[in-house]
Coordinates of C-alpha atoms in Angstrom, one line a residue:
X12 CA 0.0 0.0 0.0
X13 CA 1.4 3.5 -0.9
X14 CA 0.1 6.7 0.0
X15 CA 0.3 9.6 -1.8
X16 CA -0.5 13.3 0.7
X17 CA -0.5 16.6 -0.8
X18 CA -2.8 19.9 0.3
X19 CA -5.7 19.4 -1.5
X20 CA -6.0 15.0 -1.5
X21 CA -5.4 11.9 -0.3
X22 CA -4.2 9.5 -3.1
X23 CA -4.1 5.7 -2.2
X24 CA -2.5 3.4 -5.1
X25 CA -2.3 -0.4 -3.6
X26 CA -1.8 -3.4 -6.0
X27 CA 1.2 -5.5 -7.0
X28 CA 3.2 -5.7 -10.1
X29 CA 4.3 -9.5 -10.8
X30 CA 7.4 -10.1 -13.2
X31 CA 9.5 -12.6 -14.5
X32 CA 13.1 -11.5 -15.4
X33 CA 15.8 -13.5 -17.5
X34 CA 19.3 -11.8 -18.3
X35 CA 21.6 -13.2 -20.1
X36 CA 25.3 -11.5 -21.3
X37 CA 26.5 -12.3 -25.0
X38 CA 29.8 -13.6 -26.5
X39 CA 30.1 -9.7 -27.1
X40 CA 29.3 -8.5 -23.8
X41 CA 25.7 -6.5 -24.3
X42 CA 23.0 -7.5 -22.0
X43 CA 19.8 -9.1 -23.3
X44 CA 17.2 -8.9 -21.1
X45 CA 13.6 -10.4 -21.3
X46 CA 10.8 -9.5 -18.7
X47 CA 7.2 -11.0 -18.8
X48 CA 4.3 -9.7 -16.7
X49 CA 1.7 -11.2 -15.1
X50 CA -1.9 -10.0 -15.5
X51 CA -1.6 -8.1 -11.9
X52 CA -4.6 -5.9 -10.0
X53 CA -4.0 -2.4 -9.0
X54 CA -6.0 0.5 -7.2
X55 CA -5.3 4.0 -7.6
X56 CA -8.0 5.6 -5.4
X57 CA -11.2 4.2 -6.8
X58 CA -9.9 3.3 -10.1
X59 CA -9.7 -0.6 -10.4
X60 CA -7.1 -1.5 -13.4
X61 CA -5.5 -4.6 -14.4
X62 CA -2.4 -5.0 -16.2
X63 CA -2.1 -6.8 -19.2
X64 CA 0.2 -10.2 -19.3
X65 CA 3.0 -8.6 -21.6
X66 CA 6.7 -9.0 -22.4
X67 CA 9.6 -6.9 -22.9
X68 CA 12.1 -7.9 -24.2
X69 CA 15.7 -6.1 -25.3
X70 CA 18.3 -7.8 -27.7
X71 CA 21.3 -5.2 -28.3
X72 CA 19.9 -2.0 -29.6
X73 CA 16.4 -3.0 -30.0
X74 CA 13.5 -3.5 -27.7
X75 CA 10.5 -5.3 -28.0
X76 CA 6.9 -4.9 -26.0
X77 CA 4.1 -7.0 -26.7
X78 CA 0.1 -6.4 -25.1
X79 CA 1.6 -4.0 -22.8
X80 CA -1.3 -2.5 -21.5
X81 CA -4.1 -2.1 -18.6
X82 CA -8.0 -2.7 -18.8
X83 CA -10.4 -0.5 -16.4
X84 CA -13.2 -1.5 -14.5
X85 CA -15.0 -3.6 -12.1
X86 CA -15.8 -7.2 -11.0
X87 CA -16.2 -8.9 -15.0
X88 CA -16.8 -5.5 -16.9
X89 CA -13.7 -4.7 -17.7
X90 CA -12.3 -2.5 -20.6
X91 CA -9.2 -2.9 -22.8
X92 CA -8.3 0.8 -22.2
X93 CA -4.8 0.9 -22.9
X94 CA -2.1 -1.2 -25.2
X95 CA 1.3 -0.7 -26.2
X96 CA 2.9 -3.0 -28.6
X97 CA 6.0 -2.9 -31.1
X98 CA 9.8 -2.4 -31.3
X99 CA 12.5 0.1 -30.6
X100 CA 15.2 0.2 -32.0
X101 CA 17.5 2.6 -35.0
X102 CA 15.7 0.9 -37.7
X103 CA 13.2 3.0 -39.2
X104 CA 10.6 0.2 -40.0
X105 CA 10.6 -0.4 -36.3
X106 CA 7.1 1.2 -34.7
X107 CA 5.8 1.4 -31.2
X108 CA 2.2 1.5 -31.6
X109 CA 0.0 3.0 -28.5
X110 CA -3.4 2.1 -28.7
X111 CA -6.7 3.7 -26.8
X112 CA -9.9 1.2 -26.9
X113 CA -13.5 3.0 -25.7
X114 CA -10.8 4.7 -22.8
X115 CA -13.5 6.7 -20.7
X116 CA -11.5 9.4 -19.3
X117 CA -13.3 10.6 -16.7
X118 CA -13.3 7.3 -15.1
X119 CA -9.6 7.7 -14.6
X120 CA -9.2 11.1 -13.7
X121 CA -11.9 11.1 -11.2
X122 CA -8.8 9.2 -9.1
X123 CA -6.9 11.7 -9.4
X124 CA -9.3 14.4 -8.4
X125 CA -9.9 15.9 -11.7
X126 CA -13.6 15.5 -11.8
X127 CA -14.6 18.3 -14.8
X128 CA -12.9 16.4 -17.9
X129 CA -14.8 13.9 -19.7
X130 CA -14.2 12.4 -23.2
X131 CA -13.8 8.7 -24.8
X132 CA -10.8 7.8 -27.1
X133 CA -9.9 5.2 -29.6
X134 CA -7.4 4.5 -32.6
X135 CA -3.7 4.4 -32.6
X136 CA -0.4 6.7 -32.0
X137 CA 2.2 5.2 -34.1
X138 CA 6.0 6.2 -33.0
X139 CA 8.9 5.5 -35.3
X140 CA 12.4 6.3 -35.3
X141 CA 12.4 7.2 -31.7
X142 CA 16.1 6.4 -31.5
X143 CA 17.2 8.9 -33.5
X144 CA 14.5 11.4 -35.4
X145 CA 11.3 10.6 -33.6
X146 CA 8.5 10.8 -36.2
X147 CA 4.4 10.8 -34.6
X148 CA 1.8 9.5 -36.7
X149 CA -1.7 9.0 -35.6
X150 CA -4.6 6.3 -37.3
X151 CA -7.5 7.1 -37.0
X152 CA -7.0 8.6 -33.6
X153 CA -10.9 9.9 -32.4
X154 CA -11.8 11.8 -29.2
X155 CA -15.6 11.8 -28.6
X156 CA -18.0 12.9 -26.5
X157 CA -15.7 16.0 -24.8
X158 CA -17.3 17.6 -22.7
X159 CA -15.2 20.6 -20.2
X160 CA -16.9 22.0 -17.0
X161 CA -20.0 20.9 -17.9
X162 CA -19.7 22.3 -21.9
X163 CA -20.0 19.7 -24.6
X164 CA -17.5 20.3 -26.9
X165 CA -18.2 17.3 -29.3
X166 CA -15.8 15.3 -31.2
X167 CA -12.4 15.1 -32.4
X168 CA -10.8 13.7 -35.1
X169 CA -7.3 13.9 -35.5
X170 CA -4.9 12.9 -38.4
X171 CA -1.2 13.4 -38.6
X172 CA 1.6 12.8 -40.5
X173 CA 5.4 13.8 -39.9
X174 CA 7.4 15.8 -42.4
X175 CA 11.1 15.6 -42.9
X176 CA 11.4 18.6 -44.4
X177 CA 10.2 20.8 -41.7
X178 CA 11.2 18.3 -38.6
X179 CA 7.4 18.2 -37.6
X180 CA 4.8 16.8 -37.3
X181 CA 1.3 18.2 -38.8
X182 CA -1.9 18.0 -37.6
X183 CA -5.3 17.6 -39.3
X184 CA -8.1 17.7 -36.0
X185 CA -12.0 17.9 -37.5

């Protein structure tokens, strides 16, 4: 159990993490590492989450994460809210993919106090190159239902795309 105290609130986080870790050193003397998760419970406050079974794993220059991710909720209605997949690593075909399914937000940030925000997301942020030139992509990336101190705002759409020419990234949000 942790406890969290600061002027305003009380946070409470309590839950367990359970891992698996294997290291092994190569002929050439770099560290490989490989860690698998075990779906785990965790509290913060009132939110009940549950992480994901997932491995990491990390070979040289190059790490892997598969079904890293958490799912909200209570007793058997739970929500995939969160996943984070891919690899990282200098190659540029190498992506780390972070994925939002029906991810309620006010459910979360009501545990952290923040009770005026509301809004649901889905679709993908795609990361490449993160190594050297990180490049920020987004597929069909949609936040719905916003609503801000009790305004409704209404939707978001947001496309993107990164552009080497100007070293950014550029936004299309409907």
């Amino acid at each position: 159990n942790i406890a969290f105290r600061n002027d305003s609130a009380q946070m409470n986080i309590n839950g367990e993490l359970d891992a698996i870790a294997h290291l092994q050193m190569t002929n050439t003397g770099e560290l490989n590492s490989y860690l698998r998760f075990s779906q785990t419970p965790i509290n913060i406050g009132n939110l009940q989450l549950s992480f994901l079974p997932a491995t990491v794993t990390n070979q040289g220059n190059r790490t892997t994460i598969s079904n890293f991710g958490f799912l909200a909720g209570r007793g058997r209605m739970y929500n995939r809210y969160l996943g984070i997949d891919g690899a990282i690593s200098e190659q540029p075909q190498d992506t780390l993919n972070i994925s939002f399914e029906n991810a309620r937000l006010a459910y979360i940030l009501r545990s952290f106090d923040i009770n005026n925000i509301s809004a649901t997301v889905d679709g993908d942020i795609k990361l490449t190159q993160l190594l050297q030139q990180p490049e920020v992509y987004t597929d069909n990336l949609r936040i719905a239902d916003i609503i801000i101190f009790g305004d409704t705002l209404g939707v978001l759409d947001v496309r993107s795309n990164f552009t080497q020419r100007q070293g950014a990234v550029n936004y299309n949000a409907t």
